[in-house]
CSV table of C-alpha atoms in Angstrom, one decimal:
chain,number,residue,atom,x,y,z
A,1,MET,CA,35.0,80.9,13.4
A,2,THR,CA,35.3,77.0,11.3
A,3,PHE,CA,35.4,77.1,7.7
A,4,ARG,CA,35.0,74.3,5.8
A,5,HIS,CA,36.3,73.2,2.1
A,6,CYS,CA,34.4,70.1,0.6
A,7,VAL,CA,34.9,69.4,-3.5
A,8,ALA,CA,31.9,68.1,-5.4
A,9,VAL,CA,32.8,66.3,-8.3
A,10,ASP,CA,29.2,66.9,-10.1
A,11,LEU,CA,29.7,64.4,-13.6
A,12,GLY,CA,26.0,64.8,-16.4
A,13,ALA,CA,25.7,63.1,-19.3
A,14,SER,CA,27.2,66.6,-21.6
A,15,SER,CA,29.3,68.1,-18.8
A,16,GLY,CA,31.2,67.7,-15.9
A,17,ARG,CA,32.3,70.2,-13.2
A,18,VAL,CA,34.7,70.1,-10.3
A,19,MET,CA,33.3,72.6,-7.7
A,20,LEU,CA,34.6,73.7,-4.4
A,21,ALA,CA,32.4,74.3,-1.1
A,22,ARG,CA,33.4,76.9,2.0
A,23,TYR,CA,30.9,76.6,4.7
A,24,ASP,CA,30.5,78.9,7.9
A,25,SER,CA,29.5,76.8,10.5
A,26,GLU,CA,28.8,80.0,12.5
A,27,HIS,CA,26.7,81.5,10.0
A,28,ARG,CA,25.4,78.8,7.9
A,29,THR,CA,26.7,80.8,5.3
A,30,LEU,CA,27.6,78.9,2.0
A,31,THR,CA,29.4,79.1,-0.6
A,32,LEU,CA,30.0,77.4,-4.0
A,33,ARG,CA,32.8,78.1,-6.6
A,34,GLU,CA,33.7,76.6,-9.7
A,35,ILE,CA,37.3,75.1,-9.9
A,36,HIS,CA,37.2,73.5,-13.5
A,37,ARG,CA,34.7,72.7,-16.0
A,38,PHE,CA,34.6,69.9,-18.8
A,39,VAL,CA,32.5,68.6,-21.9
A,40,ASN,CA,31.1,65.1,-21.6
A,41,CYS,CA,30.3,64.1,-24.6
A,42,LEU,CA,29.6,60.0,-26.5
A,43,GLN,CA,32.6,59.1,-28.0
A,44,LYS,CA,32.1,55.7,-31.4
A,45,THR,CA,34.6,53.0,-29.9
A,46,ASP,CA,34.4,49.8,-31.9
A,47,GLY,CA,31.3,50.2,-32.9
A,48,PHE,CA,29.9,51.2,-29.1
A,49,ASP,CA,28.8,54.4,-27.8
A,50,THR,CA,31.3,55.1,-24.9
A,51,TRP,CA,32.2,57.1,-22.3
A,52,ASP,CA,35.9,58.8,-22.1
A,53,ILE,CA,36.1,57.5,-19.1
A,54,ASP,CA,40.0,57.9,-18.9
A,55,SER,CA,39.6,61.8,-19.9
A,56,LEU,CA,36.9,62.7,-16.9
A,57,GLU,CA,38.9,61.3,-14.9
A,58,ASN,CA,41.8,63.3,-16.0
A,59,ASP,CA,39.4,65.8,-15.9
A,60,ILE,CA,38.4,65.3,-11.5
A,61,ARG,CA,42.1,65.0,-10.8
A,62,LEU,CA,42.6,68.3,-12.9
A,63,GLY,CA,40.5,69.8,-10.9
A,64,LEU,CA,40.8,68.0,-7.5
A,65,LYS,CA,44.9,69.4,-8.1
A,66,LYS,CA,43.7,73.2,-8.7
A,67,VAL,CA,42.0,73.4,-5.6
A,68,CYS,CA,45.2,71.9,-3.9
A,69,ASP,CA,47.3,74.1,-5.3
A,70,GLU,CA,45.3,77.3,-4.3
A,71,GLY,CA,46.9,76.3,-0.5
A,72,ILE,CA,43.5,75.2,-0.1
A,73,ARG,CA,43.3,72.2,2.6
A,74,ILE,CA,40.1,69.7,1.4
A,75,ASP,CA,37.8,68.7,4.1
A,76,SER,CA,36.0,66.2,2.3
A,77,ILE,CA,35.6,64.8,-1.4
A,78,GLY,CA,32.5,63.4,-2.8
A,79,ILE,CA,31.4,62.6,-6.6
A,80,ASP,CA,27.6,62.2,-8.0
A,81,THR,CA,27.3,61.0,-11.7
A,82,TRP,CA,24.4,59.9,-14.3
A,83,GLY,CA,23.0,56.6,-13.5
A,84,VAL,CA,22.6,53.2,-14.7
A,85,ASP,CA,26.1,53.1,-16.2
A,86,TYR,CA,29.0,50.8,-15.0
A,87,VAL,CA,33.0,49.9,-15.1
A,88,LEU,CA,33.8,46.5,-15.7
A,89,ILE,CA,37.1,45.8,-13.6
A,90,ASP,CA,39.6,42.4,-13.3
A,91,ASN,CA,40.9,41.0,-10.1
A,92,VAL,CA,43.9,43.8,-10.4
A,93,GLY,CA,41.4,46.4,-11.1
A,94,GLN,CA,41.9,46.9,-14.4
A,95,ARG,CA,39.0,47.6,-16.7
A,96,VAL,CA,37.6,45.2,-18.8
A,97,GLY,CA,35.5,45.8,-22.4
A,98,LEU,CA,34.7,49.3,-23.1
A,99,PRO,CA,32.7,51.7,-21.0
A,100,VAL,CA,29.1,51.7,-22.4
A,101,SER,CA,26.9,54.3,-22.7
A,102,TYR,CA,23.0,53.6,-21.6
A,103,ARG,CA,22.6,55.7,-25.2
A,104,ASP,CA,24.0,52.4,-27.1
A,105,SER,CA,21.6,50.5,-29.1
A,106,ARG,CA,23.1,47.6,-28.0
A,107,THR,CA,20.0,46.9,-25.0
A,108,THR,CA,17.4,47.1,-28.0
A,109,GLY,CA,14.9,44.1,-27.8
A,110,ILE,CA,16.4,43.1,-24.8
A,111,MET,CA,13.7,45.0,-22.0
A,112,ALA,CA,11.2,42.4,-24.4
A,113,GLN,CA,12.4,38.9,-23.8
A,114,ALA,CA,12.4,40.3,-19.6
A,115,MET,CA,8.5,40.8,-20.4
A,116,ALA,CA,8.7,37.7,-21.2
A,117,GLN,CA,10.5,36.1,-18.0
A,118,PRO,CA,10.5,37.2,-15.1
A,119,GLY,CA,7.6,39.7,-16.3
A,120,LYS,CA,6.7,42.8,-15.9
A,121,GLY,CA,5.0,42.5,-12.9
A,122,GLU,CA,7.4,40.4,-11.0
A,123,ILE,CA,10.5,42.5,-11.9
A,124,TYR,CA,8.5,45.3,-10.7
A,125,ARG,CA,7.4,44.1,-7.0
A,126,ARG,CA,11.3,43.1,-6.6
A,127,SER,CA,12.5,46.3,-7.9
A,128,GLY,CA,9.7,49.0,-7.7
A,129,ILE,CA,11.8,51.3,-10.5
A,130,GLN,CA,10.9,51.8,-13.5
A,131,PHE,CA,11.1,50.2,-17.2
A,132,LEU,CA,13.4,52.0,-19.3
A,133,PRO,CA,15.6,50.4,-22.1
A,134,PHE,CA,18.6,51.3,-20.8
A,135,ASN,CA,18.3,49.9,-17.4
A,136,THR,CA,21.4,48.2,-16.1
A,137,LEU,CA,19.4,44.7,-15.9
A,138,TYR,CA,19.0,45.3,-18.6
A,139,GLN,CA,22.7,46.4,-20.2
A,140,LEU,CA,23.7,43.5,-18.2
A,141,ARG,CA,21.9,41.1,-20.3
A,142,ALA,CA,23.4,42.4,-23.0
A,143,LEU,CA,26.4,42.3,-22.3
A,144,VAL,CA,26.4,38.2,-20.9
A,145,GLU,CA,24.4,37.8,-24.3
A,146,GLN,CA,26.4,39.7,-27.0
A,147,GLN,CA,30.1,40.1,-25.4
A,148,PRO,CA,30.6,36.3,-23.7
A,149,GLU,CA,34.5,36.4,-23.6
A,150,LEU,CA,35.0,39.5,-21.3
A,151,LEU,CA,32.7,37.5,-18.6
A,152,PRO,CA,36.7,35.2,-17.1
A,153,GLN,CA,38.0,38.1,-17.0
A,154,VAL,CA,35.1,40.4,-14.7
A,155,ALA,CA,35.9,40.4,-11.2
A,156,HIS,CA,33.8,43.7,-10.5
A,157,ALA,CA,31.4,45.8,-12.0
A,158,LEU,CA,31.2,49.3,-10.5
A,159,LEU,CA,28.9,52.0,-11.3
A,160,ILE,CA,30.3,55.0,-12.9
A,161,PRO,CA,30.8,57.5,-9.7
A,162,ASP,CA,31.6,54.2,-7.6
A,163,TYR,CA,34.5,53.7,-10.5
A,164,PHE,CA,35.9,56.8,-10.1
A,165,SER,CA,35.8,56.5,-6.1
A,166,PHE,CA,37.6,53.2,-6.5
A,167,ARG,CA,40.0,55.1,-8.9
A,168,LEU,CA,41.0,58.1,-6.0
A,169,THR,CA,41.1,56.1,-3.0
A,170,GLY,CA,41.9,52.3,-4.3
A,171,GLU,CA,39.0,51.1,-2.0
A,172,MET,CA,35.2,49.7,-3.9
A,173,ASN,CA,32.0,50.6,-2.9
A,174,TRP,CA,28.3,50.3,-4.4
A,175,GLU,CA,26.1,53.2,-3.0
A,176,TYR,CA,22.5,52.7,-2.5
A,177,THR,CA,21.0,55.8,-4.7
A,178,ASN,CA,22.2,55.1,-7.4
A,179,ALA,CA,22.3,51.5,-7.3
A,180,THR,CA,18.6,51.3,-6.9
A,181,THR,CA,18.9,53.5,-10.6
A,182,THR,CA,20.0,49.5,-12.3
A,183,GLN,CA,16.6,48.0,-11.2
A,184,LEU,CA,18.5,45.2,-9.8
A,185,VAL,CA,17.8,45.9,-6.4
A,186,ASN,CA,15.2,44.3,-4.8
A,187,ILE,CA,13.1,47.6,-2.6
A,188,ASN,CA,12.4,45.5,0.4
A,189,THR,CA,16.1,44.3,1.6
A,190,ASP,CA,18.3,46.8,-0.3
A,191,ASP,CA,20.1,44.4,-1.3
A,192,TRP,CA,21.1,43.3,-4.8
A,193,ASP,CA,18.0,41.3,-5.7
A,194,ASP,CA,19.1,37.4,-6.4
A,195,THR,CA,16.8,36.5,-9.0
A,196,LEU,CA,17.0,39.4,-11.1
A,197,LEU,CA,20.4,39.6,-11.5
A,198,ALA,CA,20.5,35.7,-12.4
A,199,TRP,CA,18.5,36.6,-14.9
A,200,THR,CA,21.6,39.0,-16.7
A,201,GLY,CA,23.9,36.5,-15.9
A,202,ALA,CA,25.7,38.3,-14.4
A,203,ASP,CA,27.6,37.1,-11.5
A,204,LYS,CA,26.1,38.5,-7.7
A,205,ALA,CA,30.3,38.7,-6.9
A,206,TRP,CA,30.7,41.6,-9.3
A,207,PHE,CA,28.6,43.5,-6.6
A,208,GLY,CA,29.1,44.7,-2.9
A,209,ARG,CA,26.6,45.2,-1.0
A,210,PRO,CA,25.1,48.8,-1.4
A,211,THR,CA,25.7,51.3,1.1
A,212,HIS,CA,23.7,54.4,2.3
A,213,PRO,CA,25.3,57.9,1.6
A,214,GLY,CA,27.4,59.3,4.2
A,215,ASN,CA,29.9,56.8,5.1
A,216,VAL,CA,33.6,57.4,4.3
A,217,ILE,CA,34.9,55.4,1.2
A,218,GLY,CA,38.4,55.8,1.8
A,219,HIS,CA,41.1,58.9,0.9
A,220,TRP,CA,43.0,60.8,-1.5
A,221,ILE,CA,46.5,61.1,-1.3
A,222,CYS,CA,46.5,64.8,-2.5
A,223,PRO,CA,49.8,66.6,-4.1
A,224,GLN,CA,51.0,67.7,-0.9
A,225,LYS,CA,50.0,64.4,0.5
A,226,ASN,CA,47.3,65.0,2.8
A,227,GLN,CA,45.2,61.7,3.5
A,228,ILE,CA,41.3,63.6,1.9
A,229,PRO,CA,38.2,61.8,3.2
A,230,VAL,CA,36.7,60.5,-0.1
A,231,VAL,CA,32.5,60.2,1.1
A,232,ALA,CA,29.8,58.3,-0.8
A,233,VAL,CA,27.9,60.8,-1.0
A,234,ALA,CA,23.9,60.7,-2.9
A,235,SER,CA,26.0,59.4,-6.5
A,236,HIS,CA,22.9,59.2,-8.4
A,237,ASP,CA,23.0,63.6,-9.4
A,238,THR,CA,19.2,63.6,-9.5
A,239,ALA,CA,19.7,62.0,-5.7
A,240,SER,CA,21.5,65.2,-4.7
A,241,ALA,CA,20.0,67.3,-6.4
A,242,VAL,CA,16.8,66.4,-5.0
A,243,ILE,CA,18.7,66.4,-1.2
A,244,ALA,CA,18.8,70.3,-2.2
A,245,SER,CA,15.7,71.2,-3.2
A,246,PRO,CA,14.1,73.6,-0.7
A,247,LEU,CA,10.4,71.4,-0.4
A,248,ALA,CA,8.3,73.0,1.4
A,249,ASP,CA,6.3,70.4,2.7
A,250,LYS,CA,4.8,67.2,1.9
A,251,ASN,CA,2.6,68.6,-0.9
A,252,SER,CA,6.1,70.2,-3.0
A,253,ALA,CA,6.9,68.2,-5.7
A,254,TYR,CA,10.3,68.6,-7.6
A,255,LEU,CA,11.9,68.5,-11.3
A,256,SER,CA,14.9,68.2,-11.9
A,257,SER,CA,16.2,70.2,-14.8
A,258,GLY,CA,18.8,69.2,-17.2
A,259,THR,CA,19.8,66.5,-20.3
A,260,TRP,CA,16.7,64.8,-18.4
A,261,SER,CA,13.9,66.2,-16.4
A,262,LEU,CA,12.8,64.3,-13.8
A,263,MET,CA,10.1,64.8,-11.4
A,264,GLY,CA,8.5,63.7,-8.7
A,265,PHE,CA,8.0,63.9,-4.2
A,266,GLU,CA,9.6,62.4,-1.5
A,267,SER,CA,7.9,59.4,0.2
A,268,ARG,CA,9.1,57.9,3.6
A,269,THR,CA,7.4,54.5,1.9
A,270,PRO,CA,7.4,53.4,-1.4
A,271,TYR,CA,4.4,53.0,-4.3
A,272,THR,CA,4.8,49.8,-6.0
A,273,ASN,CA,1.0,48.7,-6.5
A,274,ASP,CA,-0.7,48.3,-9.5
A,275,ALA,CA,-1.6,52.1,-10.5
A,276,ALA,CA,2.0,52.4,-10.2
A,277,LEU,CA,3.3,49.8,-12.4
A,278,ALA,CA,0.8,51.0,-14.8
A,279,ALA,CA,2.0,54.6,-14.4
A,280,ASN,CA,5.7,53.0,-15.3
A,281,ILE,CA,6.9,55.2,-11.6
A,282,THR,CA,10.1,54.9,-10.3
A,283,ASN,CA,11.1,54.1,-6.8
A,284,GLU,CA,14.9,55.2,-6.5
A,285,GLY,CA,16.7,55.3,-3.3
A,286,GLY,CA,16.7,58.7,-1.3
A,287,ALA,CA,18.9,60.3,1.4
A,288,GLU,CA,17.7,59.3,5.3
A,289,GLY,CA,15.4,56.3,3.8
A,290,ARG,CA,13.3,58.4,1.8
A,291,TYR,CA,12.3,57.6,-1.8
A,292,ARG,CA,12.1,59.7,-4.9
A,293,VAL,CA,9.0,58.5,-6.3
A,294,LEU,CA,9.2,60.2,-9.9
A,295,LYS,CA,8.9,59.7,-13.1
A,296,ASN,CA,11.8,60.1,-16.7
A,297,ILE,CA,11.2,62.3,-19.0
A,298,MET,CA,13.8,63.0,-21.8
A,299,GLY,CA,14.3,66.9,-20.5
A,300,LEU,CA,16.8,68.8,-22.7
A,301,TRP,CA,18.5,66.7,-24.2
A,302,LEU,CA,16.6,67.0,-26.9
A,303,LEU,CA,17.4,70.7,-27.4
A,304,GLN,CA,20.9,69.8,-26.5
A,305,ARG,CA,21.1,68.0,-29.8
A,306,VAL,CA,19.6,70.3,-32.2
A,307,LEU,CA,22.0,73.0,-30.7
A,308,LYS,CA,24.2,70.9,-31.3
A,309,GLU,CA,23.5,69.8,-35.1
A,310,ARG,CA,22.8,73.3,-35.8
A,311,GLN,CA,25.9,75.1,-34.6
A,312,ILE,CA,23.3,77.4,-32.7
A,313,SER,CA,25.8,78.8,-29.7
A,314,ASP,CA,23.3,82.1,-28.7
A,315,LEU,CA,20.9,80.5,-26.7
A,316,PRO,CA,19.6,83.5,-25.1
A,317,THR,CA,18.5,84.7,-28.5
A,318,LEU,CA,17.2,81.1,-30.1
A,319,ILE,CA,14.5,82.0,-26.5
A,320,SER,CA,14.0,85.4,-27.5
A,321,GLN,CA,13.0,84.3,-30.8
A,322,THR,CA,10.9,80.9,-29.4
A,323,GLN,CA,9.2,83.2,-27.2
A,324,ALA,CA,7.3,85.1,-30.1
A,325,LEU,CA,6.0,82.2,-31.6
A,326,PRO,CA,2.5,80.5,-31.0
A,327,ALA,CA,2.5,78.1,-28.4
A,328,CYS,CA,1.5,74.6,-29.4
A,329,GLN,CA,1.6,75.0,-33.1
A,330,PHE,CA,3.6,71.4,-33.1
A,331,LEU,CA,4.0,68.6,-30.5
A,332,ILE,CA,6.3,65.1,-29.8
A,333,ASN,CA,5.8,63.3,-27.1
A,334,PRO,CA,9.7,63.8,-25.8
A,335,ASN,CA,9.3,60.4,-24.2
A,336,ASP,CA,9.3,58.2,-27.6
A,337,ASP,CA,12.2,56.0,-27.5
A,338,ARG,CA,12.6,57.0,-31.1
A,339,PHE,CA,14.1,60.4,-29.4
A,340,ILE,CA,16.7,58.6,-27.2
A,341,ASN,CA,20.1,59.1,-29.8
A,342,PRO,CA,18.8,59.2,-33.6
A,343,ASP,CA,21.0,60.3,-35.9
A,344,ASP,CA,19.8,63.6,-36.1
A,345,MET,CA,17.9,64.8,-33.5
A,346,SER,CA,16.1,67.4,-35.6
A,347,ALA,CA,15.2,65.3,-38.6
A,348,GLU,CA,13.5,62.8,-35.9
A,349,ILE,CA,11.7,65.8,-34.7
A,350,GLN,CA,10.6,66.6,-37.6
A,351,ALA,CA,9.3,63.2,-38.8
A,352,ALA,CA,7.5,63.2,-35.7
A,353,CYS,CA,5.2,66.1,-36.5
A,354,ARG,CA,5.0,64.5,-40.1
A,355,GLU,CA,3.7,61.5,-39.3
A,356,SER,CA,1.2,62.9,-36.7
A,357,GLY,CA,0.1,65.0,-39.6
A,358,GLN,CA,0.5,68.7,-37.8
A,359,PRO,CA,2.9,71.6,-39.3
A,360,VAL,CA,6.9,70.6,-39.6
A,361,PRO,CA,9.0,72.5,-37.7
A,362,LEU,CA,11.3,74.0,-39.8
A,363,GLN,CA,13.3,76.8,-38.6
A,364,ASN,CA,15.4,76.6,-35.0
A,365,ALA,CA,13.0,78.5,-33.2
A,366,GLU,CA,10.2,76.5,-34.6
A,367,LEU,CA,12.1,73.2,-33.1
A,368,ALA,CA,12.8,74.8,-29.8
A,369,ARG,CA,9.3,76.0,-29.1
A,370,CYS,CA,8.3,72.0,-30.5
A,371,ILE,CA,10.6,71.0,-27.9
A,372,PHE,CA,9.4,73.1,-24.8
A,373,ASP,CA,6.0,73.1,-25.7
A,374,SER,CA,6.0,69.2,-25.6
A,375,LEU,CA,8.2,69.1,-22.5
A,376,ALA,CA,5.5,71.6,-20.2
A,377,LEU,CA,2.8,69.8,-21.3
A,378,LEU,CA,3.9,66.7,-20.7
A,379,TYR,CA,5.6,68.3,-17.3
A,380,ALA,CA,1.2,68.6,-17.0
A,381,ASP,CA,0.8,64.8,-17.5
A,382,ILE,CA,3.3,63.7,-14.9
A,383,LEU,CA,2.2,66.3,-12.2
A,384,GLN,CA,-0.6,65.1,-12.7
A,385,GLU,CA,-0.5,61.5,-12.3
A,386,LEU,CA,1.5,61.4,-9.6
A,387,ALA,CA,-1.1,63.7,-7.4
A,388,GLN,CA,-3.3,61.0,-8.6
A,389,LEU,CA,-1.2,58.5,-7.0
A,390,ARG,CA,-0.4,59.6,-4.4
A,391,GLY,CA,-3.8,61.3,-3.8
A,392,ALA,CA,-3.4,64.6,-2.6
A,393,ALA,CA,-2.7,67.6,-5.4
A,394,PHE,CA,0.4,69.2,-5.0
A,395,SER,CA,0.8,73.2,-4.0
A,396,GLN,CA,3.8,74.0,-5.9
A,397,LEU,CA,6.8,72.7,-7.8
A,398,HIS,CA,10.1,73.2,-7.4
A,399,ILE,CA,12.5,73.1,-10.5
A,400,VAL,CA,16.4,72.6,-10.2
A,401,GLY,CA,19.2,72.4,-12.2
A,402,GLY,CA,20.4,74.0,-14.9
A,403,GLY,CA,17.4,73.5,-16.8
A,404,CYS,CA,16.1,76.2,-14.5
A,405,GLN,CA,17.5,79.0,-16.2
A,406,ASN,CA,15.2,78.6,-18.7
A,407,THR,CA,12.7,81.2,-17.4
A,408,LEU,CA,10.3,80.4,-20.7
A,409,LEU,CA,10.4,76.9,-20.2
A,410,ASN,CA,9.7,77.5,-16.4
A,411,GLN,CA,6.3,80.3,-17.5
A,412,LEU,CA,5.2,76.9,-19.4
A,413,CYS,CA,5.5,74.7,-17.3
A,414,ALA,CA,3.7,77.1,-14.6
A,415,ASP,CA,1.1,77.2,-16.7
A,416,ALA,CA,1.1,74.3,-18.5
A,417,CYS,CA,0.5,72.6,-14.8
A,418,GLY,CA,-1.6,75.4,-13.2
A,419,ILE,CA,1.3,76.0,-10.3
A,420,ARG,CA,3.5,78.0,-8.9
A,421,VAL,CA,6.9,76.9,-9.4
A,422,MET,CA,10.0,77.9,-7.6
A,423,SER,CA,12.8,77.8,-9.4
A,424,GLY,CA,16.5,77.4,-8.2
A,425,PRO,CA,18.8,76.9,-6.6
A,426,ILE,CA,21.0,75.7,-10.3
A,427,GLU,CA,24.0,74.1,-9.2
A,428,ALA,CA,21.2,71.8,-7.2
A,429,SER,CA,23.3,68.2,-7.7
A,430,THR,CA,26.7,70.1,-6.5
A,431,LEU,CA,24.6,71.4,-3.3
A,432,GLY,CA,23.1,68.1,-2.3
A,433,ASN,CA,26.8,66.5,-2.8
A,434,ILE,CA,27.9,68.2,-0.7
A,435,GLY,CA,25.1,68.7,2.1
A,436,ILE,CA,26.1,64.8,2.7
A,437,GLN,CA,29.4,65.3,3.0
A,438,LEU,CA,28.9,68.4,5.3
A,439,MET,CA,26.5,66.1,7.8
A,440,THR,CA,29.2,63.2,7.4
A,441,LEU,CA,31.7,66.1,9.0
A,442,ASP,CA,28.7,66.9,11.4
A,443,GLU,CA,28.1,70.6,10.4
A,444,LEU,CA,24.5,69.4,10.0
A,445,ASN,CA,21.7,67.2,11.6
A,446,ASN,CA,19.8,66.3,8.5
A,447,VAL,CA,19.0,67.2,5.1
A,448,ASP,CA,16.2,69.3,6.3
A,449,ASP,CA,18.9,71.2,8.1
A,450,PHE,CA,20.5,71.2,5.0
A,451,ARG,CA,17.3,72.8,2.8
A,452,GLN,CA,17.5,75.5,5.5
A,453,VAL,CA,20.9,76.4,4.8
A,454,VAL,CA,20.0,76.4,1.2
A,455,ARG,CA,17.2,78.5,1.1
A,456,ALA,CA,18.4,81.0,3.5
A,457,ASN,CA,21.7,81.1,0.6
A,458,TYR,CA,20.3,80.7,-2.5
A,459,GLU,CA,17.5,83.0,-4.3
A,460,LEU,CA,14.8,81.3,-5.8
A,461,THR,CA,12.6,83.1,-8.6
A,462,THR,CA,8.5,82.3,-8.7
A,463,PHE,CA,6.9,81.8,-11.7
A,464,ILE,CA,3.0,82.3,-11.0
A,465,PRO,CA,0.4,80.6,-13.8
A,466,ASN,CA,-1.6,82.2,-16.2
A,467,PRO,CA,-4.5,80.5,-16.6
A,468,GLU,CA,-5.3,83.0,-19.9
A,469,SER,CA,-1.9,81.9,-21.6
A,470,GLU,CA,-2.0,80.0,-25.1
A,471,ILE,CA,-0.4,76.9,-23.6
A,472,ALA,CA,-2.9,76.6,-20.1
A,473,ARG,CA,-6.3,77.5,-23.2
A,474,TYR,CA,-4.7,74.5,-24.8
A,475,GLN,CA,-4.0,72.0,-21.7
A,476,ALA,CA,-7.8,72.5,-20.6
A,477,GLN,CA,-9.4,71.8,-24.0
A,478,PHE,CA,-6.9,68.9,-24.0
A,479,GLN,CA,-8.5,67.7,-20.4
A,480,SER,CA,-12.1,68.0,-20.9
A,481,LEU,CA,-11.9,66.6,-24.6
A,482,ARG,CA,-9.8,62.8,-22.3
A,483,GLN,CA,-12.4,63.7,-19.6
A,484,THR,CA,-15.2,63.6,-22.2
A,485,LYS,CA,-13.8,60.5,-23.6
A,486,GLU,CA,-13.6,58.7,-20.2
A,487,LEU,CA,-17.1,59.8,-19.6
A,488,CYS,CA,-18.3,57.9,-22.6
A,489,ALA,CA,-15.8,54.5,-22.5
């Protein structure tokens, strides 16, 4: 009997964890155990919203040490994180400047510059990536414009997971799935786009050619002096989550639900036509040449901020109270830029409702109901948009990630979308990270093989749409009104 022990370092925008996987190759059983969990949050440094990179590295090393201290021989390590952010380093590997977060306001107005030159169509033709004001494309332009004194010191720019791999191994890598989130990778060449990089003012020499998941970057020397391979997994956390989504067939869509919600489908070819551009569809890189055709949704970030601001610790009770309220009393657009990083999320939601002539959610449960209903209705709109883009309806939606534990939101999603929803696995990013490691170790053949392992080892919960629910009736009325307007236009 052969066991493999792989460690996944999975960093989200609000928390991080070091997870140990044990894989029995004979019985194809896969178990996960949490070794170390820690908080990841923004901090103000010299006026910027930044990440505490040193603290995160210390927690990663502590988690790895805990595994080794148990006497477990680790077969490999992989790191996945959120996208678009980067760390600058000099020619001796020391950090330059601050690890600024994508939620920082320094990119305000930068995307508007890009619309003038190179132009929206040209950027999309080259990258196939959606327009979000915090994409690395705009972050680098902001850096060059606002902190030119740093530029002579910079030798390399490493995306967050690549930076931590560098810190463990001393070797640099630019992993493809995460690189595509930057809006700087050419969709036809899978390499950095000269025109887009030139527009930022950053030096192309800062970047090495992106590498696809499944190669060994280098080795970490553990306290016991063993050399442990560090694998370039699908290092964008959503790319890893999609790998672990047990999609049944080409008519299955996915929703990776967490701080961000990302809804999409897999495709062997990208969608970069005028309809995709108009809908702001993104074609992020995935494993095995699969594109993640998707849209970003602000997600549970809104709820996380409300919980923090109002010091709410009992989420199950809040959800129970929320469920008792009528649906669709308070509705917002969760993707409005005003919700990216407001000073007071609760007040911002209330202001949005007030400005649109709606009742104002005052109580905790009312704010939560506003967030859940608004997300579910946005999910329905985007699922329909994606179906129209591909010319075929979806048969089911797989919700994965930490947000899939919210059974109320899962049911609201099923009702609003009018589609069967399957929830789980919860630790999808971690599992997808592990999946690539096992493929690199020649324990699994490919992504489809790994998804069979996921289906066999992790229980999924089904949510059947109820067309008589309040939110389903609201969505049906809204759709009917929209169709009438389109016919009369």
